[in-house]
Amino acid sequence: MKINGSLAAASLTVLLFNASPCRTQTGSQRSGSYYSGRYVNLFVQLLGKNESETRGKIDTAFNRLFFGGDESQRVCYPAGDDMGYVEDIANGDVRTEGMSYGMMIAVQMDRKDVFDRIWKWAKSNMQVQAGPHSGYFAWHCKTDGTVLDSTAASDGEQWFVMSLLFASARWGNGNGIYDYRTEAQEILNTMLHKEDEPDHGNVTDMFDAKSKLVSFVPAAQASWFTDPSYQLPHFYELWARWTNNQFWCDAAKASRDLLQQAADPKTGLSPDYSNFDGGPLDRWGRGHDDFRFDAWRVAMNIAMDHEWFDKDPREVEEANRLLNFFYSQGIDAYVNQYSLNGKPLSHDRSLGLVAMNAVAAVASTNRNRQEFVEKLWNSPVPSGFYRYYDGMLYMLAMLQVSGNFRIYDPTGKPVEACTK
């Protein structure tokens, strides 16, 4: 599973912010926010709200989730004088998923204080320092920092890297662990070159060398399949430009293809887990070949890739198909889990899915997209026992639907890459 050939030359010397990406040309010939610098605010465009109202909604959500009441509102808690963690309240643990989302939200909100607290906790408690997993982050810990499982979950590393690179561009680099650019570079090196280390054991690279797709978990048999919601082609597009590494160009294309292959052609629903060819996979007999909690996020990834780069018209078709399915279930009645062919698998409704469907509206051309955006606007900030996952997705959706989920580019100008 080694990533070899032309990539071998990049081992341990991935240079961020090179002047020469895969290919360079002016961005005027391409659409997408990366080139134009413009981000759509659907609350304004579709609902007639203004920017002040939008900012008020976003600030309220952020303040409640990060600084609200301990018992029923906040998910981010201080730890000592200079650290903090995002807690999965329902499970009583801290996950790289939530920590990396928290960092991304903080950089988008221009809250360096919050970002640095979360990053220091993650770096101090979650990043493995020795042994086969070294360089990766333990996917979950107790709230006191005790590691529960040293295995990495691939979504966390990807969001850590993107958050750190945006922080570097927005705030500059400091010293030690606050040299965001260097920290991101080291994580990227581990993701692509873990198998070059002599003591990696059964711990693998995070991306499958043949398919160019991110693995579910970079270890043993769990590296043989993927999670469609882990596909982040818009991140890979940026990494290709900022590392001069053709692999990320290939990964962007592969992930876009996977997102189409995994989605049901009629409902648009994707499974939690899939094989590298997109076929649904029921690993461990837990129903992950169906549309469940991970799969909610596929809509977000498709929509953000469309907004940032607008390279794949299939994403518009997929967003339309997905929203049409949920609309057919009833805008106020659809539940949070389905078989891929559209059979309800629960009786519950979740704000996290309401939020992700609103993000799908960024890519959709359906008339009904306005109603999905309106449902997000009218939904309260998640609170109570399940506020962690619903709350993180709600906060990301508020930023994304309002045009405030933005690229912070260290190079200062758009360049072309990934033209193959």
Short mmCIF file of C-alpha atoms in Angstrom, two decimals:
data_model
loop_
_atom_site.label_atom_id
_atom_site.label_comp_id
_atom_site.label_asym_id
_atom_site.label_seq_id
_atom_site.Cartn_x
_atom_site.Cartn_y
_atom_site.Cartn_z
CA MET A 1 0.00 0.00 0.00
CA LYS A 2 2.97 2.31 -0.27
CA ILE A 3 2.57 5.50 -2.24
CA ASN A 4 5.57 5.34 -4.51
CA GLY A 5 6.84 6.48 -7.88
CA SER A 6 6.80 10.25 -8.25
CA LEU A 7 5.53 10.59 -4.69
CA ALA A 8 8.63 9.02 -3.18
CA ALA A 9 10.61 12.16 -3.90
CA ALA A 10 8.22 14.10 -1.72
CA SER A 11 8.78 11.88 1.33
CA LEU A 12 9.32 13.97 4.44
CA THR A 13 10.01 17.04 2.32
CA VAL A 14 6.51 18.15 1.37
CA LEU A 15 6.96 21.87 0.85
CA LEU A 16 3.88 23.89 1.58
CA PHE A 17 3.21 27.08 -0.34
CA ASN A 18 5.48 26.28 -3.30
CA ALA A 19 5.28 28.82 -6.08
CA SER A 20 4.62 26.12 -8.69
CA PRO A 21 1.55 23.92 -8.20
CA CYS A 22 0.63 21.12 -10.57
CA ARG A 23 -0.06 23.70 -13.25
CA THR A 24 -0.46 27.46 -13.12
CA GLN A 25 -2.71 29.85 -14.98
CA THR A 26 -4.90 32.78 -14.08
CA GLY A 27 -8.11 31.96 -12.25
CA SER A 28 -10.30 34.18 -14.41
CA GLN A 29 -11.16 31.25 -16.66
CA ARG A 30 -12.69 29.22 -13.83
CA SER A 31 -15.71 29.69 -11.60
CA GLY A 32 -16.00 28.90 -7.94
CA SER A 33 -15.21 30.90 -4.81
CA TYR A 34 -11.54 29.97 -4.95
CA TYR A 35 -11.21 32.05 -8.11
CA SER A 36 -13.83 34.75 -7.59
CA GLY A 37 -13.50 35.33 -3.84
CA ARG A 38 -17.29 35.49 -3.69
CA TYR A 39 -19.38 33.28 -1.38
CA VAL A 40 -23.16 33.00 -1.60
CA ASN A 41 -25.32 33.85 1.43
CA LEU A 42 -28.50 31.84 0.91
CA PHE A 43 -30.15 33.42 3.94
CA VAL A 44 -29.97 36.73 2.09
CA GLN A 45 -30.53 35.39 -1.41
CA LEU A 46 -33.42 33.03 -0.71
CA LEU A 47 -34.98 34.25 2.54
CA GLY A 48 -34.52 38.00 2.26
CA LYS A 49 -32.53 38.29 5.48
CA ASN A 50 -29.73 40.83 5.77
CA GLU A 51 -26.09 40.45 6.72
CA SER A 52 -26.66 41.84 10.21
CA GLU A 53 -29.38 39.29 10.94
CA THR A 54 -27.16 36.54 9.60
CA ARG A 55 -24.22 37.56 11.76
CA GLY A 56 -26.48 37.66 14.79
CA LYS A 57 -27.61 34.07 14.16
CA ILE A 58 -24.04 32.85 13.72
CA ASP A 59 -22.76 34.64 16.81
CA THR A 60 -25.60 33.27 18.93
CA ALA A 61 -24.88 29.71 17.82
CA PHE A 62 -21.15 30.06 18.43
CA ASN A 63 -21.55 31.63 21.86
CA ARG A 64 -23.96 28.96 23.05
CA LEU A 65 -21.99 26.01 21.74
CA PHE A 66 -18.60 27.29 22.87
CA PHE A 67 -19.41 29.43 25.92
CA GLY A 68 -22.96 28.55 26.98
CA GLY A 69 -24.27 26.73 30.04
CA ASP A 70 -22.28 23.67 31.09
CA GLU A 71 -25.23 21.35 31.51
CA SER A 72 -27.26 21.79 28.34
CA GLN A 73 -25.67 24.28 25.92
CA ARG A 74 -21.92 24.22 25.46
CA VAL A 75 -19.85 21.46 23.90
CA CYS A 76 -16.47 23.19 24.29
CA TYR A 77 -15.04 23.18 27.82
CA PRO A 78 -11.91 24.86 29.22
CA ALA A 79 -9.09 22.70 30.57
CA GLY A 80 -6.63 24.66 32.69
CA ASP A 81 -5.44 28.10 31.68
CA ASP A 82 -4.71 27.52 28.00
CA MET A 83 -6.46 24.39 26.74
CA GLY A 84 -9.96 23.26 25.91
CA TYR A 85 -11.79 20.28 24.44
CA VAL A 86 -14.95 19.61 22.46
CA GLU A 87 -16.92 16.86 24.20
CA ASP A 88 -19.24 14.31 22.69
CA ILE A 89 -21.80 14.72 25.45
CA ALA A 90 -23.80 11.57 24.70
CA ASN A 91 -20.70 9.36 24.81
CA GLY A 92 -18.73 11.28 27.41
CA ASP A 93 -15.54 11.42 25.36
CA VAL A 94 -13.45 13.69 23.14
CA ARG A 95 -13.08 12.82 19.45
CA THR A 96 -10.76 14.07 16.73
CA GLU A 97 -13.88 14.67 14.65
CA GLY A 98 -15.22 17.26 17.10
CA MET A 99 -11.82 18.75 17.94
CA SER A 100 -10.99 19.35 14.29
CA TYR A 101 -14.47 20.74 13.61
CA GLY A 102 -14.01 23.04 16.60
CA MET A 103 -10.73 24.31 15.19
CA MET A 104 -12.26 24.91 11.77
CA ILE A 105 -15.17 26.80 13.30
CA ALA A 106 -12.74 28.89 15.37
CA VAL A 107 -10.62 29.90 12.39
CA GLN A 108 -13.73 30.79 10.36
CA MET A 109 -14.97 32.88 13.31
CA ASP A 110 -11.55 34.56 13.66
CA ARG A 111 -11.19 33.27 17.22
CA LYS A 112 -7.51 32.48 17.59
CA ASP A 113 -7.92 32.12 21.36
CA VAL A 114 -10.42 29.29 20.96
CA PHE A 115 -8.42 27.69 18.16
CA ASP A 116 -5.20 27.62 20.19
CA ARG A 117 -6.91 26.15 23.25
CA ILE A 118 -8.41 23.28 21.27
CA TRP A 119 -5.24 22.69 19.27
CA LYS A 120 -3.04 22.52 22.36
CA TRP A 121 -5.36 19.97 23.99
CA ALA A 122 -5.38 17.84 20.84
CA LYS A 123 -1.63 18.08 20.39
CA SER A 124 -0.92 17.37 24.06
CA ASN A 125 -3.36 14.50 24.59
CA MET A 126 -4.39 13.00 21.27
CA GLN A 127 -1.32 12.94 19.02
CA VAL A 128 0.59 9.69 19.48
CA GLN A 129 4.28 10.36 20.12
CA ALA A 130 5.83 6.88 19.82
CA GLY A 131 5.18 3.46 18.34
CA PRO A 132 3.32 2.38 15.19
CA HIS A 133 0.65 5.11 15.49
CA SER A 134 3.12 7.95 16.05
CA GLY A 135 2.20 11.14 14.24
CA TYR A 136 -1.47 10.19 14.02
CA PHE A 137 -4.09 11.29 16.54
CA ALA A 138 -5.93 8.89 18.84
CA TRP A 139 -9.51 9.09 17.64
CA HIS A 140 -11.03 9.38 21.11
CA CYS A 141 -9.99 10.12 24.65
CA LYS A 142 -11.54 10.69 28.04
CA THR A 143 -12.12 14.30 29.00
CA ASP A 144 -9.07 14.12 31.28
CA GLY A 145 -6.92 13.30 28.24
CA THR A 146 -6.58 9.55 28.82
CA VAL A 147 -6.39 7.77 25.44
CA LEU A 148 -9.22 5.30 24.88
CA ASP A 149 -8.07 4.07 21.46
CA SER A 150 -4.80 5.12 19.81
CA THR A 151 -6.08 4.30 16.33
CA ALA A 152 -6.69 7.30 14.06
CA ALA A 153 -9.99 8.19 12.39
CA SER A 154 -9.18 9.64 8.99
CA ASP A 155 -11.67 12.50 9.03
CA GLY A 156 -10.00 14.09 12.07
CA GLU A 157 -6.55 14.29 10.51
CA GLN A 158 -7.92 15.84 7.33
CA TRP A 159 -9.82 18.55 9.16
CA PHE A 160 -6.85 19.21 11.46
CA VAL A 161 -4.64 19.84 8.43
CA MET A 162 -7.10 22.14 6.71
CA SER A 163 -7.78 24.10 9.89
CA LEU A 164 -4.07 24.55 10.57
CA LEU A 165 -3.38 25.75 7.03
CA PHE A 166 -6.21 28.27 7.20
CA ALA A 167 -4.92 29.43 10.59
CA SER A 168 -1.46 29.89 9.12
CA ALA A 169 -2.85 32.02 6.30
CA ARG A 170 -5.21 34.03 8.49
CA TRP A 171 -3.06 34.67 11.56
CA GLY A 172 0.50 33.79 10.61
CA ASN A 173 2.74 31.24 12.26
CA GLY A 174 4.04 31.31 15.82
CA ASN A 175 6.55 29.18 17.65
CA GLY A 176 6.45 25.54 18.69
CA ILE A 177 3.06 23.94 18.26
CA TYR A 178 1.68 27.30 17.09
CA ASP A 179 3.77 27.11 13.94
CA TYR A 180 0.60 26.03 12.20
CA ARG A 181 2.17 25.50 8.80
CA THR A 182 4.85 23.15 10.09
CA GLU A 183 2.34 21.20 12.17
CA ALA A 184 0.08 20.74 9.13
CA GLN A 185 3.04 19.65 7.02
CA GLU A 186 4.04 17.00 9.54
CA ILE A 187 0.54 15.56 9.65
CA LEU A 188 0.40 15.44 5.84
CA ASN A 189 3.73 13.64 5.77
CA THR A 190 2.45 11.02 8.18
CA MET A 191 -0.76 10.59 6.20
CA LEU A 192 1.15 9.82 2.99
CA HIS A 193 4.31 8.16 4.33
CA LYS A 194 3.48 6.18 7.46
CA GLU A 195 4.48 2.95 5.70
CA ASP A 196 7.96 4.34 5.06
CA GLU A 197 8.60 4.15 8.81
CA PRO A 198 10.38 0.95 9.94
CA ASP A 199 8.16 0.34 12.97
CA HIS A 200 4.74 1.09 11.50
CA GLY A 201 3.47 -2.44 12.16
CA ASN A 202 -0.02 -2.83 10.76
CA VAL A 203 -0.58 0.92 10.72
CA THR A 204 -0.86 2.16 7.14
CA ASP A 205 -0.78 5.31 5.08
CA MET A 206 -4.08 7.18 5.37
CA PHE A 207 -4.72 7.08 1.61
CA ASP A 208 -4.96 3.93 -0.44
CA ALA A 209 -2.22 4.03 -3.06
CA LYS A 210 -4.20 2.31 -5.81
CA SER A 211 -7.55 4.08 -5.53
CA LYS A 212 -6.14 7.40 -4.19
CA LEU A 213 -9.02 7.40 -1.68
CA VAL A 214 -8.81 8.09 2.03
CA SER A 215 -9.17 4.94 4.13
CA PHE A 216 -11.73 4.57 6.89
CA VAL A 217 -8.95 3.91 9.42
CA PRO A 218 -5.21 3.70 8.59
CA ALA A 219 -4.72 0.30 10.22
CA ALA A 220 -4.99 -3.32 9.11
CA GLN A 221 -8.25 -4.37 7.43
CA ALA A 222 -9.98 -1.10 8.29
CA SER A 223 -7.73 0.52 5.67
CA TRP A 224 -9.30 -1.61 2.93
CA PHE A 225 -12.47 0.47 2.65
CA THR A 226 -13.64 4.05 3.03
CA ASP A 227 -16.36 6.32 4.34
CA PRO A 228 -18.01 8.52 1.70
CA SER A 229 -18.36 11.36 4.21
CA TYR A 230 -14.56 11.40 4.57
CA GLN A 231 -14.16 12.42 0.90
CA LEU A 232 -13.03 16.06 0.85
CA PRO A 233 -12.09 16.93 -2.75
CA HIS A 234 -12.17 20.68 -2.04
CA PHE A 235 -9.47 20.19 0.61
CA TYR A 236 -7.34 18.11 -1.75
CA GLU A 237 -7.61 20.79 -4.44
CA LEU A 238 -6.04 23.28 -2.06
CA TRP A 239 -3.36 20.87 -0.85
CA ALA A 240 -2.39 20.21 -4.47
CA ARG A 241 -1.83 23.92 -4.99
CA TRP A 242 0.03 24.42 -1.73
CA THR A 243 2.28 21.32 -1.77
CA ASN A 244 3.09 20.87 -5.45
CA ASN A 245 2.11 17.20 -5.12
CA GLN A 246 0.28 15.49 -7.99
CA PHE A 247 -1.13 12.94 -5.57
CA TRP A 248 -3.65 15.46 -4.25
CA CYS A 249 -4.78 16.23 -7.79
CA ASP A 250 -5.49 12.54 -8.27
CA ALA A 251 -7.15 12.25 -4.86
CA ALA A 252 -9.55 15.09 -5.67
CA LYS A 253 -10.71 13.38 -8.85
CA ALA A 254 -10.97 9.99 -7.16
CA SER A 255 -13.02 11.34 -4.27
CA ARG A 256 -15.45 13.11 -6.61
CA ASP A 257 -15.94 9.86 -8.49
CA LEU A 258 -16.47 7.92 -5.25
CA LEU A 259 -19.09 10.38 -4.07
CA GLN A 260 -21.06 9.67 -7.24
CA GLN A 261 -20.49 5.91 -7.23
CA ALA A 262 -21.61 5.53 -3.61
CA ALA A 263 -24.86 7.51 -3.97
CA ASP A 264 -28.05 5.69 -4.89
CA PRO A 265 -29.03 6.80 -8.41
CA LYS A 266 -32.66 7.43 -7.41
CA THR A 267 -32.61 8.69 -3.82
CA GLY A 268 -29.12 10.23 -3.76
CA LEU A 269 -28.51 8.59 -0.37
CA SER A 270 -25.00 7.34 0.43
CA PRO A 271 -23.96 4.66 2.92
CA ASP A 272 -21.86 5.26 6.01
CA TYR A 273 -19.17 2.89 4.67
CA SER A 274 -18.30 1.79 1.16
CA ASN A 275 -15.74 -0.19 -0.73
CA PHE A 276 -13.30 1.77 -2.85
CA ASP A 277 -15.55 1.18 -5.86
CA GLY A 278 -18.46 2.87 -4.07
CA GLY A 279 -20.36 -0.31 -3.23
CA PRO A 280 -22.02 -0.17 0.22
CA LEU A 281 -20.28 -2.10 2.97
CA ASP A 282 -21.83 -3.47 6.17
CA ARG A 283 -18.67 -3.72 8.25
CA TRP A 284 -19.11 -5.36 11.65
CA GLY A 285 -22.81 -6.01 11.05
CA ARG A 286 -23.99 -2.63 12.29
CA GLY A 287 -25.95 -1.44 9.27
CA HIS A 288 -23.30 0.92 7.94
CA ASP A 289 -24.24 -0.02 4.38
CA ASP A 290 -27.26 2.23 4.94
CA PHE A 291 -27.68 6.00 5.17
CA ARG A 292 -26.90 6.71 8.80
CA PHE A 293 -25.19 9.39 10.87
CA ASP A 294 -21.84 9.63 9.05
CA ALA A 295 -23.55 9.85 5.69
CA TRP A 296 -25.39 13.04 6.58
CA ARG A 297 -22.13 14.90 5.87
CA VAL A 298 -21.85 13.83 2.24
CA ALA A 299 -24.18 16.69 1.31
CA MET A 300 -21.81 19.18 2.94
CA ASN A 301 -18.78 17.85 1.08
CA ILE A 302 -20.51 17.93 -2.30
CA ALA A 303 -21.86 21.42 -1.75
CA MET A 304 -18.60 22.95 -0.53
CA ASP A 305 -16.61 21.40 -3.36
CA HIS A 306 -19.14 22.85 -5.77
CA GLU A 307 -19.01 26.31 -4.21
CA TRP A 308 -15.22 26.48 -3.93
CA PHE A 309 -14.25 24.95 -7.28
CA ASP A 310 -17.35 24.20 -9.42
CA LYS A 311 -15.54 21.50 -11.37
CA ASP A 312 -18.09 18.67 -11.43
CA PRO A 313 -21.67 19.20 -12.69
CA ARG A 314 -22.58 15.82 -11.18
CA GLU A 315 -22.51 17.50 -7.77
CA VAL A 316 -25.42 19.75 -8.71
CA GLU A 317 -27.37 16.72 -9.93
CA GLU A 318 -26.57 14.83 -6.73
CA ALA A 319 -27.65 17.74 -4.50
CA ASN A 320 -30.91 18.03 -6.45
CA ARG A 321 -31.57 14.30 -6.21
CA LEU A 322 -30.86 14.25 -2.47
CA LEU A 323 -33.11 17.20 -1.66
CA ASN A 324 -35.90 15.84 -3.86
CA PHE A 325 -35.81 12.60 -1.91
CA PHE A 326 -36.08 14.31 1.48
CA TYR A 327 -38.77 16.62 0.14
CA SER A 328 -40.76 13.57 -0.97
CA GLN A 329 -40.59 12.29 2.62
CA GLY A 330 -42.08 15.55 3.92
CA ILE A 331 -40.02 18.63 4.74
CA ASP A 332 -41.06 18.34 8.40
CA ALA A 333 -41.34 14.55 8.52
CA TYR A 334 -38.19 12.94 7.15
CA VAL A 335 -36.24 10.86 9.65
CA ASN A 336 -32.51 10.54 10.27
CA GLN A 337 -31.77 7.05 8.87
CA TYR A 338 -32.77 5.25 5.67
CA SER A 339 -31.87 2.32 3.52
CA LEU A 340 -30.26 3.50 0.31
CA ASN A 341 -33.48 2.85 -1.62
CA GLY A 342 -35.40 5.12 0.76
CA LYS A 343 -36.93 2.87 3.44
CA PRO A 344 -37.06 4.65 6.84
CA LEU A 345 -34.91 2.96 9.48
CA SER A 346 -35.84 5.11 12.46
CA HIS A 347 -38.58 7.32 13.85
CA ASP A 348 -36.23 10.08 14.96
CA ARG A 349 -35.54 13.46 13.41
CA SER A 350 -32.18 15.19 13.91
CA LEU A 351 -31.10 18.80 13.60
CA GLY A 352 -27.75 17.67 12.25
CA LEU A 353 -29.40 16.24 9.15
CA VAL A 354 -31.65 19.31 8.80
CA ALA A 355 -28.45 21.37 8.82
CA MET A 356 -26.65 19.24 6.23
CA ASN A 357 -29.64 19.32 3.89
CA ALA A 358 -29.60 23.10 4.08
CA VAL A 359 -25.94 23.02 3.00
CA ALA A 360 -26.91 20.84 0.03
CA ALA A 361 -28.95 23.83 -1.12
CA VAL A 362 -25.68 25.64 -1.88
CA ALA A 363 -25.18 23.27 -4.83
CA SER A 364 -28.82 22.61 -5.67
CA THR A 365 -30.84 24.32 -8.38
CA ASN A 366 -34.18 22.98 -7.06
CA ARG A 367 -36.97 25.37 -6.19
CA ASN A 368 -37.46 23.46 -2.96
CA ARG A 369 -33.97 24.38 -1.74
CA GLN A 370 -35.42 27.54 -0.21
CA GLU A 371 -37.53 25.46 2.18
CA PHE A 372 -34.48 23.50 3.39
CA VAL A 373 -32.62 26.76 4.06
CA GLU A 374 -35.65 28.15 5.87
CA LYS A 375 -35.78 25.07 8.12
CA LEU A 376 -32.19 25.69 9.19
CA TRP A 377 -32.87 29.37 9.84
CA ASN A 378 -35.88 28.57 12.00
CA SER A 379 -34.21 25.74 13.93
CA PRO A 380 -32.94 26.45 17.45
CA VAL A 381 -29.30 25.99 18.37
CA PRO A 382 -29.02 22.32 19.38
CA SER A 383 -29.06 21.72 23.11
CA GLY A 384 -29.38 18.85 25.52
CA PHE A 385 -27.99 15.33 25.43
CA TYR A 386 -27.31 15.06 21.69
CA ARG A 387 -26.07 18.60 21.18
CA TYR A 388 -22.49 17.60 20.23
CA TYR A 389 -22.93 16.13 16.74
CA ASP A 390 -26.08 18.07 15.91
CA GLY A 391 -24.43 21.23 17.24
CA MET A 392 -21.18 20.90 15.32
CA LEU A 393 -23.04 20.24 12.07
CA TYR A 394 -25.48 23.08 12.80
CA MET A 395 -22.60 25.51 13.37
CA LEU A 396 -20.77 24.41 10.23
CA ALA A 397 -24.01 24.72 8.27
CA MET A 398 -24.67 28.25 9.53
CA LEU A 399 -21.23 29.26 8.26
CA GLN A 400 -21.55 27.42 4.97
CA VAL A 401 -25.08 28.47 4.04
CA SER A 402 -24.29 32.10 4.92
CA GLY A 403 -21.13 32.25 2.80
CA ASN A 404 -18.85 32.45 5.83
CA PHE A 405 -17.02 29.16 5.33
CA ARG A 406 -14.09 30.59 3.41
CA ILE A 407 -10.71 29.75 1.96
CA TYR A 408 -7.75 31.47 3.62
CA ASP A 409 -5.04 31.26 1.00
CA PRO A 410 -1.37 31.76 1.94
CA THR A 411 -0.35 32.27 -1.69
CA GLY A 412 -2.47 35.38 -2.15
CA LYS A 413 -3.80 34.58 -5.61
CA PRO A 414 -5.66 31.72 -7.33
CA VAL A 415 -3.64 29.29 -9.40
CA GLU A 416 -4.76 26.30 -11.43
CA ALA A 417 -4.12 22.69 -10.48
CA CYS A 418 -5.65 19.27 -10.93
CA THR A 419 -6.46 19.73 -14.60
CA LYS A 420 -6.29 16.04 -15.44
#
